[in-house]
């Protein structure tokens, strides 16, 4: 085998390898190609995901606002309860003083 025959054999082998590679690529791209209906479905799924995320964010915001309102209302209620308890304590003390005063007046008569 002389030099020319060797070069031709190598060229044929490289050409066959190129053809096999191109054919393999064509087959793979044929099976993995995304159709237009799949792209449409992907777009719908992306839109639905985006809407779900927006709804979630709105729900989180609403819950945070509601929690702040409820905390504020609870603080006000606790303050009112403390004031009522102080008033009740003062009224009981005053009633006890009045009872003692009445008893002293009745005992003096």
Short mmCIF file of C-alpha atoms in Angstrom, two decimals:
data_model
loop_
_atom_site.label_atom_id
_atom_site.label_comp_id
_atom_site.label_asym_id
_atom_site.label_seq_id
_atom_site.Cartn_x
_atom_site.Cartn_y
_atom_site.Cartn_z
CA UNK A 1 0.00 0.00 0.00
CA UNK A 2 1.61 3.19 -1.16
CA UNK A 3 1.12 6.68 0.14
CA UNK A 4 -1.70 7.67 -2.25
CA UNK A 5 -3.76 4.56 -1.48
CA UNK A 6 -3.28 5.18 2.25
CA UNK A 7 -4.49 8.79 1.95
CA UNK A 8 -7.54 7.69 -0.08
CA UNK A 9 -8.37 4.95 2.48
CA UNK A 10 -8.10 7.42 5.36
CA UNK A 11 -10.27 9.94 3.43
CA UNK A 12 -12.94 7.27 2.81
CA UNK A 13 -12.87 6.22 6.48
CA UNK A 14 -13.21 9.87 7.61
CA UNK A 15 -16.05 10.48 5.14
CA UNK A 16 -17.91 7.37 6.37
CA UNK A 17 -17.37 8.48 10.00
CA UNK A 18 -18.71 11.93 9.09
CA UNK A 19 -21.77 10.42 7.41
CA UNK A 20 -22.44 8.15 10.40
CA UNK A 21 -22.12 11.10 12.80
CA UNK A 22 -24.42 13.25 10.69
CA UNK A 23 -26.98 10.42 10.48
CA UNK A 24 -26.79 9.82 14.25
CA UNK A 25 -27.31 13.55 14.85
CA UNK A 26 -30.29 13.61 12.51
CA UNK A 27 -31.86 10.59 14.26
CA UNK A 28 -31.31 12.08 17.72
CA UNK A 29 -32.67 15.48 16.72
CA UNK A 30 -35.70 13.77 15.15
CA UNK A 31 -36.57 12.03 18.42
CA UNK A 32 -35.80 14.93 20.73
CA UNK A 33 -37.43 17.69 18.70
CA UNK A 34 -40.07 19.68 20.61
CA UNK A 35 -43.33 20.08 18.73
CA UNK A 36 -45.38 23.27 18.57
CA UNK A 37 -48.12 21.73 20.72
CA UNK A 38 -45.53 20.97 23.40
CA UNK A 39 -44.31 24.57 23.24
CA UNK A 40 -47.88 25.79 23.60
CA UNK A 41 -48.38 23.53 26.60
CA UNK A 42 -45.12 24.79 28.12
CA UNK A 43 -46.33 28.37 27.66
CA UNK A 44 -49.64 27.54 29.37
CA UNK A 45 -47.82 25.86 32.24
CA UNK A 46 -45.48 28.85 32.63
CA UNK A 47 -48.45 31.24 32.64
CA UNK A 48 -50.27 29.10 35.22
CA UNK A 49 -47.15 28.99 37.39
CA UNK A 50 -46.79 32.76 37.15
CA UNK A 51 -50.44 33.27 38.15
CA UNK A 52 -50.06 30.82 41.04
CA UNK A 53 -46.99 32.70 42.29
CA UNK A 54 -48.87 36.01 42.10
CA UNK A 55 -51.79 34.50 44.00
CA UNK A 56 -49.42 33.12 46.62
CA UNK A 57 -47.75 36.52 47.01
CA UNK A 58 -51.16 38.19 47.39
CA UNK A 59 -52.21 35.61 49.98
CA UNK A 60 -48.99 36.13 51.94
CA UNK A 61 -49.50 39.90 51.87
CA UNK A 62 -53.11 39.53 52.99
CA UNK A 63 -52.11 37.21 55.83
CA UNK A 64 -49.39 39.58 56.99
CA UNK A 65 -51.83 42.49 57.00
CA UNK A 66 -54.45 40.44 58.81
CA UNK A 67 -51.89 39.29 61.38
CA UNK A 68 -50.86 42.91 62.01
CA UNK A 69 -54.53 43.91 62.44
CA UNK A 70 -55.19 41.03 64.82
CA UNK A 71 -52.06 41.81 66.84
CA UNK A 72 -53.11 45.44 67.10
CA UNK A 73 -56.64 44.45 68.13
CA UNK A 74 -55.28 42.00 70.71
CA UNK A 75 -53.03 44.71 72.18
CA UNK A 76 -55.99 47.08 72.44
CA UNK A 77 -58.13 44.38 74.05
CA UNK A 78 -55.40 43.57 76.55
CA UNK A 79 -55.06 47.28 77.42
CA UNK A 80 -58.84 47.55 77.89
CA UNK A 81 -58.81 44.43 80.07
CA UNK A 82 -56.01 45.83 82.22
CA UNK A 83 -57.91 49.10 82.60
CA UNK A 84 -61.11 47.24 83.51
CA UNK A 85 -59.26 45.10 86.04
CA UNK A 86 -57.74 48.22 87.61
CA UNK A 87 -61.17 49.84 87.75
CA UNK A 88 -62.68 46.70 89.29
CA UNK A 89 -59.88 46.53 91.85
CA UNK A 90 -60.44 50.19 92.76
CA UNK A 91 -64.21 49.63 93.00
CA UNK A 92 -63.73 46.63 95.29
CA UNK A 93 -61.37 48.62 97.47
CA UNK A 94 -63.85 51.50 97.64
CA UNK A 95 -66.73 49.10 98.42
CA UNK A 96 -64.65 47.56 101.21
CA UNK A 97 -63.94 51.01 102.65
CA UNK A 98 -67.64 51.89 102.48
CA UNK A 99 -68.57 48.65 104.29
CA UNK A 100 -66.04 49.38 107.01
CA UNK A 101 -67.35 52.95 107.32
CA UNK A 102 -70.97 51.72 107.56
CA UNK A 103 -70.02 49.12 110.14
CA UNK A 104 -68.24 51.78 112.23
CA UNK A 105 -71.28 54.07 111.95
CA UNK A 106 -73.65 51.26 112.98
CA UNK A 107 -71.42 50.27 115.87
CA UNK A 108 -71.24 53.88 117.10
CA UNK A 109 -75.05 54.28 117.21
#
